[in-house]
Coordinates of C-alpha atoms in Angstrom, one line a residue:
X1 CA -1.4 -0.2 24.4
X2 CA -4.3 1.4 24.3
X3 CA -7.2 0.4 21.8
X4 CA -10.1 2.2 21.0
X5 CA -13.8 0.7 22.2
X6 CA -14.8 -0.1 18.7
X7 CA -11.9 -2.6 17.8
X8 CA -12.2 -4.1 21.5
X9 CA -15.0 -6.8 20.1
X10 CA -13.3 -7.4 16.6
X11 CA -9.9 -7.9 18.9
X12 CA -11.6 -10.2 21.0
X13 CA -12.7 -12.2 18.2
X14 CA -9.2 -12.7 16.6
X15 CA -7.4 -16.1 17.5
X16 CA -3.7 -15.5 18.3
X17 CA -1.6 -17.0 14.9
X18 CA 1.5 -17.2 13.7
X19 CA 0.7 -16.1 9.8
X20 CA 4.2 -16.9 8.1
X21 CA 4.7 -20.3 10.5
X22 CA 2.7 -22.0 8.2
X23 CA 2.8 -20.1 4.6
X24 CA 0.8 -22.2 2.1
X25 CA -2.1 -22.0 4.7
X26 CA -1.4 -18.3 5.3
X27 CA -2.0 -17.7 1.3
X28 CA -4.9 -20.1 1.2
X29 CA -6.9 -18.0 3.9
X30 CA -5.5 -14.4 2.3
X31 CA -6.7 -15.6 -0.7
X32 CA -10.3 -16.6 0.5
X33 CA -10.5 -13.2 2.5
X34 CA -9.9 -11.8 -0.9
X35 CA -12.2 -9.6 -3.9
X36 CA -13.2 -11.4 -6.5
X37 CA -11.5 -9.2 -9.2
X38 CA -14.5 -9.0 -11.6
X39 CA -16.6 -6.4 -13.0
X40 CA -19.2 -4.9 -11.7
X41 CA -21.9 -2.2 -12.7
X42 CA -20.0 0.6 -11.4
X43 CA -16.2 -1.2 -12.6
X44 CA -14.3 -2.3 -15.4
X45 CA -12.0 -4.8 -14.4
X46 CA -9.7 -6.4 -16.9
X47 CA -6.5 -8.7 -16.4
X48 CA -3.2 -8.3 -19.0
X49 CA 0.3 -10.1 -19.2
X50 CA 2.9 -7.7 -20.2
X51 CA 6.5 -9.0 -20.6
X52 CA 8.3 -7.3 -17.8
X53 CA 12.1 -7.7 -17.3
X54 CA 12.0 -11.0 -19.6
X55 CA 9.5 -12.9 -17.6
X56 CA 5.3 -12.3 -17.7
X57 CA 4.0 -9.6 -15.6
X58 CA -0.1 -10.0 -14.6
X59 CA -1.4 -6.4 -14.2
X60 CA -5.3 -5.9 -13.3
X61 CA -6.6 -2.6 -14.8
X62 CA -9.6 -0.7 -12.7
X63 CA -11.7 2.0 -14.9
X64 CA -15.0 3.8 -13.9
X65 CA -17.8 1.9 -16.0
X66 CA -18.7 5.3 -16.8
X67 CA -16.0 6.8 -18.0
X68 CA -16.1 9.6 -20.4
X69 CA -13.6 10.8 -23.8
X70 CA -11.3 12.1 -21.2
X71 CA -8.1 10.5 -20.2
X72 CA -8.3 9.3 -16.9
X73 CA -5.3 10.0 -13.6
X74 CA -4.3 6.8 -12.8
X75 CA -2.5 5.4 -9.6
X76 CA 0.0 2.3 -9.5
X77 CA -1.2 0.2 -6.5
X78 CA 1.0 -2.0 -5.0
X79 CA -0.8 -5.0 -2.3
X80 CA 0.0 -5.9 0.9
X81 CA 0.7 -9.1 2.5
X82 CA 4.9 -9.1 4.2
X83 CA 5.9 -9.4 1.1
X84 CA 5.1 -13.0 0.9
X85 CA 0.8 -13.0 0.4
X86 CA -1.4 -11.6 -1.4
X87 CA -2.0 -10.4 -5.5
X88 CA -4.1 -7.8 -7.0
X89 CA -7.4 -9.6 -5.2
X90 CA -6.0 -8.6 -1.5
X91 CA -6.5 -5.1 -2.5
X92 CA -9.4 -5.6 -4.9
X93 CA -12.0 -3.4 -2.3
X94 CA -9.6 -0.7 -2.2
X95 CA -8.6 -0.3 -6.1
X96 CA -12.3 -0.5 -7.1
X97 CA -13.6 2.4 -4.9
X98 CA -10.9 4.6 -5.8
X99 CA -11.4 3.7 -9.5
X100 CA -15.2 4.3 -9.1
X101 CA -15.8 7.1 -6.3
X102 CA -12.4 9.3 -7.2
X103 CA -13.2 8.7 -11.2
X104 CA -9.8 7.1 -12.3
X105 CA -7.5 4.4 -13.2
X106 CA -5.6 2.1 -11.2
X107 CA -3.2 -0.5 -12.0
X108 CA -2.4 -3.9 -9.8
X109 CA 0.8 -5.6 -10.4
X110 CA 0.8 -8.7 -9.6
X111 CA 4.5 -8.7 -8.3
X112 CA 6.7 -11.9 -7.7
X113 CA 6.5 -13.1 -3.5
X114 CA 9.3 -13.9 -1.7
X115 CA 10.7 -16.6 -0.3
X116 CA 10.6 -17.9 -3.8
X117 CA 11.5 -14.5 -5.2
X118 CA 13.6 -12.7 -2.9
X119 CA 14.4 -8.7 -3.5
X120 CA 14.6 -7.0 -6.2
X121 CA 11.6 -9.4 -7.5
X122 CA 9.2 -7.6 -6.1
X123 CA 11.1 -4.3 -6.9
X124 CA 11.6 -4.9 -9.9
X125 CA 7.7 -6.2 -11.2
X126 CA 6.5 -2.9 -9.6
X127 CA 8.9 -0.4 -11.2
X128 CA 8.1 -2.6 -14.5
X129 CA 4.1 -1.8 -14.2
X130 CA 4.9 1.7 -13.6
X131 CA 7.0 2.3 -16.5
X132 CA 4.6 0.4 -18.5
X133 CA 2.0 2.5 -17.7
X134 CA 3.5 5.3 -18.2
X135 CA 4.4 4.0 -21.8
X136 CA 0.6 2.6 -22.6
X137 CA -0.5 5.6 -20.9
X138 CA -2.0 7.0 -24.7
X139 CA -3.3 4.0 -25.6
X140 CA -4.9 2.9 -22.8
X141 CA -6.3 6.5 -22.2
X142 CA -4.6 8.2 -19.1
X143 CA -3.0 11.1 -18.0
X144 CA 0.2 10.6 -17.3
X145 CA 1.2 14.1 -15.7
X146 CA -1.2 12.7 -13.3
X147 CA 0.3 9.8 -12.0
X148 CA 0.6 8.3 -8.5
X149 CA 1.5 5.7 -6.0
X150 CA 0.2 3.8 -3.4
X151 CA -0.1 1.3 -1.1
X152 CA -0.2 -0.4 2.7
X153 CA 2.1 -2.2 4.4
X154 CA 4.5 -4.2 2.8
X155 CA 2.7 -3.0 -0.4
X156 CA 3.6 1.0 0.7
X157 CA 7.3 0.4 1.1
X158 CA 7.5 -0.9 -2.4
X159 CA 5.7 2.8 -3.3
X160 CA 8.6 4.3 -1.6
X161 CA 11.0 2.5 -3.3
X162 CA 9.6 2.8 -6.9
X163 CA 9.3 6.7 -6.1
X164 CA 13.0 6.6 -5.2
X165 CA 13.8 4.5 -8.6
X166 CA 12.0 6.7 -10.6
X167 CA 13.4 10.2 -9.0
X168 CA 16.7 8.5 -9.1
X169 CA 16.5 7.2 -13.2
X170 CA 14.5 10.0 -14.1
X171 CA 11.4 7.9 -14.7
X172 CA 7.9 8.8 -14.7
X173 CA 7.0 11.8 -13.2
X174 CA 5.1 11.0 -9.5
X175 CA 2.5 13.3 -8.4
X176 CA 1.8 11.7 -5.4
X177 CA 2.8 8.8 -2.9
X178 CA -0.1 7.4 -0.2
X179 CA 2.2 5.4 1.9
X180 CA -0.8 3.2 4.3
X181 CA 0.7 1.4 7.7
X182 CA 4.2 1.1 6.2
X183 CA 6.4 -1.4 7.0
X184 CA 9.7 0.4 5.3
X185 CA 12.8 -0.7 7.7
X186 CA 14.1 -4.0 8.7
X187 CA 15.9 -2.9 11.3
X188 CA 12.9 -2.9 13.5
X189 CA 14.7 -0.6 16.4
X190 CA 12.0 1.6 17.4
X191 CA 9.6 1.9 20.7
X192 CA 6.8 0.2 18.9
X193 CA 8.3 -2.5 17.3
X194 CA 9.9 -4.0 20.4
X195 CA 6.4 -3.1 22.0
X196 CA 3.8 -4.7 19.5
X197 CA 4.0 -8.5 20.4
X198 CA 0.9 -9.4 20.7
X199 CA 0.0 -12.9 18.9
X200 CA -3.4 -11.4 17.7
X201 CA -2.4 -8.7 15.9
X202 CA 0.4 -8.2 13.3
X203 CA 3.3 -7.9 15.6
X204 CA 7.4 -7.3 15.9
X205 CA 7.6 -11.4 14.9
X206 CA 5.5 -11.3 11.7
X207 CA 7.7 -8.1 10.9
X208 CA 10.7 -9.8 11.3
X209 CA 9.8 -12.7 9.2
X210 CA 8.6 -10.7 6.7
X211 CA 11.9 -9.2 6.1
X212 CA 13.4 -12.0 6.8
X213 CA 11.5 -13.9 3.7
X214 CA 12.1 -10.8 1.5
X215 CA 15.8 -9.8 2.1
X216 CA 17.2 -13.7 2.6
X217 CA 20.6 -12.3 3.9
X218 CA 21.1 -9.7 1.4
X219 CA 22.5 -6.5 2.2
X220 CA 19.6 -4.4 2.9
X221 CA 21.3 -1.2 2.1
X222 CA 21.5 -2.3 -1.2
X223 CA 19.7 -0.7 -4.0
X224 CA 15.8 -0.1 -2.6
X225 CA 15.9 -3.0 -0.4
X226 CA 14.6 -1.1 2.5
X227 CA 13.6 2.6 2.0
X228 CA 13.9 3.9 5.2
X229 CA 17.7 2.8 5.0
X230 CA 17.8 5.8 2.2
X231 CA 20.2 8.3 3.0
X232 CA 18.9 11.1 0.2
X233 CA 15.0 11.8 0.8
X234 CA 15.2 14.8 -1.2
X235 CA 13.0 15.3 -4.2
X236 CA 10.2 13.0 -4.2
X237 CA 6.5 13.5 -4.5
X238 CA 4.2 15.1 -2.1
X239 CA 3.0 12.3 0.2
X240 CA 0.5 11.1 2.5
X241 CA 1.4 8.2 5.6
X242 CA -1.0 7.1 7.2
X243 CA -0.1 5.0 10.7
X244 CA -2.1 3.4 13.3
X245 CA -1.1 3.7 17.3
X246 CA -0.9 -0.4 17.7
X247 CA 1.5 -1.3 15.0
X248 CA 5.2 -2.2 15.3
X249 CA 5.7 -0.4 12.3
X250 CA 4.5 3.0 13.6
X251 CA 7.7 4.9 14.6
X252 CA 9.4 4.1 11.5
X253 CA 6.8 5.0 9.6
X254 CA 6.9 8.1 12.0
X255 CA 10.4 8.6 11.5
X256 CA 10.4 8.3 7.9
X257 CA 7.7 10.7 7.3
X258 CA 9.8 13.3 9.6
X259 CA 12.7 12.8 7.6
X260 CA 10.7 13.4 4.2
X261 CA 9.6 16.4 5.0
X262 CA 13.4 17.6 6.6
X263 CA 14.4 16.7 3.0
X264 CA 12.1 19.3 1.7
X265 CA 9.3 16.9 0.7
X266 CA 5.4 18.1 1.7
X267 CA 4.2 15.4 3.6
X268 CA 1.2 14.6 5.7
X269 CA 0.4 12.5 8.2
X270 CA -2.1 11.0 10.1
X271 CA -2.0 8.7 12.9
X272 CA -5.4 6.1 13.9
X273 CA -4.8 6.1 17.4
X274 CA -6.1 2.7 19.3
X275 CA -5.8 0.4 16.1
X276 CA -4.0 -1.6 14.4
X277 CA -2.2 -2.5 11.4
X278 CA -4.4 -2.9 8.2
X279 CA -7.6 -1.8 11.0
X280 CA -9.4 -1.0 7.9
X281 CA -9.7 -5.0 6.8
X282 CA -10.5 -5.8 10.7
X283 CA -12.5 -2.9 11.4
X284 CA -14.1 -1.4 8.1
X285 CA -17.4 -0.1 9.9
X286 CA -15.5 1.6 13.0
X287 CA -16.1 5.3 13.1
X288 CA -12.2 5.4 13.5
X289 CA -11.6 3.6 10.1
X290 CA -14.2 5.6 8.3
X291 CA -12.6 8.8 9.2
X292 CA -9.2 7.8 8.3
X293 CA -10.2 6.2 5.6
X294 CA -12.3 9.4 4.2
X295 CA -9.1 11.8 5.0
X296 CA -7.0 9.8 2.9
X297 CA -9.0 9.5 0.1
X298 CA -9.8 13.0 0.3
X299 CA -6.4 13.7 0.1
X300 CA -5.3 11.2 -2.8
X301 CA -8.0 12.4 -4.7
X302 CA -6.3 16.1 -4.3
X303 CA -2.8 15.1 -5.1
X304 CA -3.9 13.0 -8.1
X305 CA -5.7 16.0 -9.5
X306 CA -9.2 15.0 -9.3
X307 CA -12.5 17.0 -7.9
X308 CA -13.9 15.0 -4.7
X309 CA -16.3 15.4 -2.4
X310 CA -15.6 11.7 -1.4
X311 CA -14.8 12.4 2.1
X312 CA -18.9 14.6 2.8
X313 CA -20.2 12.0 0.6
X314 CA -18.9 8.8 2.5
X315 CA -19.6 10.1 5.8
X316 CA -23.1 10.8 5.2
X317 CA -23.7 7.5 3.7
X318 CA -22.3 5.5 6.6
X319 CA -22.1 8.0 9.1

């Protein structure tokens, strides 16, 4: 598959692994790769325990340092990581510049991982921080008519499924759904995911164990399992998926975009071509991963509700 010039060095730099073959060493090195969650001049950064479904929930709460009187949009973030890796850190670069550069809140469950918890855990933390926010929303000073979703991989098809939950038990109101390098269907049948193998990258394998870790046998039809096993796409948010050209999970996430907006949904898309999964971790200073990253900031920032010139701004500092 083709890669563009840029990644070529970072590629050739990556050892081939196995990341779930060994998990406890997996999370150890996901961790160290990690933010270190704290404060900083431009972010507030503050750690909670809500009760959630009778057992704690740890949620990390992002603000602008500078924020005014005003109540703030704020967007539910859900991590990455197969299900299985990760917290709130994994994503920590990510929820901090939206926080600071877009001029909102964001919220990070820090959701139950499989194998230990198996589905609905996972499920079931995330819908929990949404419904509290959408609860504390007064207190905590947000807007919740201006509410949205978001995450990559694993970490995007549990935004997909809370947006289903919520449209389907008339929960909080979504504005908008960013769905990053989505790994939303088990079934792994497409052109890409028999074609990705390749032990560097994340491939068809790590997919499957993934899944594998998060479903443990159980019918994946059921409840919000696996979104892109949804038969009803109708009435959820605007979205935004973005996919990358060397990911297994690219034609799903293909396919389910196309069948979002069949069901009536607005939906854009924008496919990286010559990266892969999660390129912006590997490749942050590509010219590839700034663009992409600028466009879908850009349009987050539009779909929360929120004035931006983010996408000008971070081009010409690192253009």
């Amino acid at each position: 598959m083709f890669q563009d010039p840029e990644f070529l060095p970072v590629y050739e730099a990556l050892p081939a692994q196995d990341v779930f073959a060994d998990l406890p060493a997996a999370r150890m090195a996901a961790s160290a790769a990690s933010g270190d969650g704290k404060s900083d001049s431009t972010v507030d950064v503050e750690d909670r325990v809500v009760l959630a479904n009778g057992h704690p929930l740890s949620l990390r709460l992002y603000t602008p340092a500078s924020r005014g009187t005003d109540s703030l949009p704020v967007a539910v973030w859900m991590h990455g990581g197969g299900f299985v890796l990760g917290g709130p850190n994994a994503e920590d670069a990510t929820c901090r510049r939206l926080a600071a550069e877009l001029g909102i809140a964001v919220i990070a469950p820090d959701y139950r991982l499989a194998p230990e918890n198996p589905y609905p855990a996972a499920f079931d933390d995330c819908y929990a921080a949404l419904n509290w926010v959408a609860d504390q929303a007064d207190t905590l000073g947000l807007d919740a008519s201006r509410l949205a979703l978001g995450g990559h991989s694993a970490g995007a098809a549990l935004a997909a499924a809370v947006a289903l939950a919520a449209r389907d038990r008339a929960g909080p109101r979504i504005r908008y759904l960013y769905l990053g390098c989505p790994v939303i269907d088990d079934r792994l049948a497409t052109v890409s995911a028999r074609a990705v193998t390749d032990p560097k990258l994340f491939n068809r394998r790590a997919a499957e164990a993934g899944w594998r870790m998060y479903l443990q046998g159980g019918d994946p039809r059921a409840g919000y399992a696996v979104p892109a096993r949804t038969e009803d796409l109708q009435g959820l948010p605007p979205a935004y998926v973005m996919l990358t050209g060397v990911d297994p999970a690219r034609d799903e996430g293909l396919e389910f975009a196309a069948r979002l907006g069949a069901a009536g949904n607005s939906v854009e898309v924008h496919l990286v071509p010559g990266m892969p999964h999660m390129f912006d971790v590997l490749a942050p200073a590509a010219r590839v991963t700034r663009r992409a990253v600028a466009a879908w900031t850009a349009a987050f920032a539009d779909g929360i509700g929120v004035t931006s010139e983010f996408g000008d701004a971070h081009e010409r500092r690192h253009g």
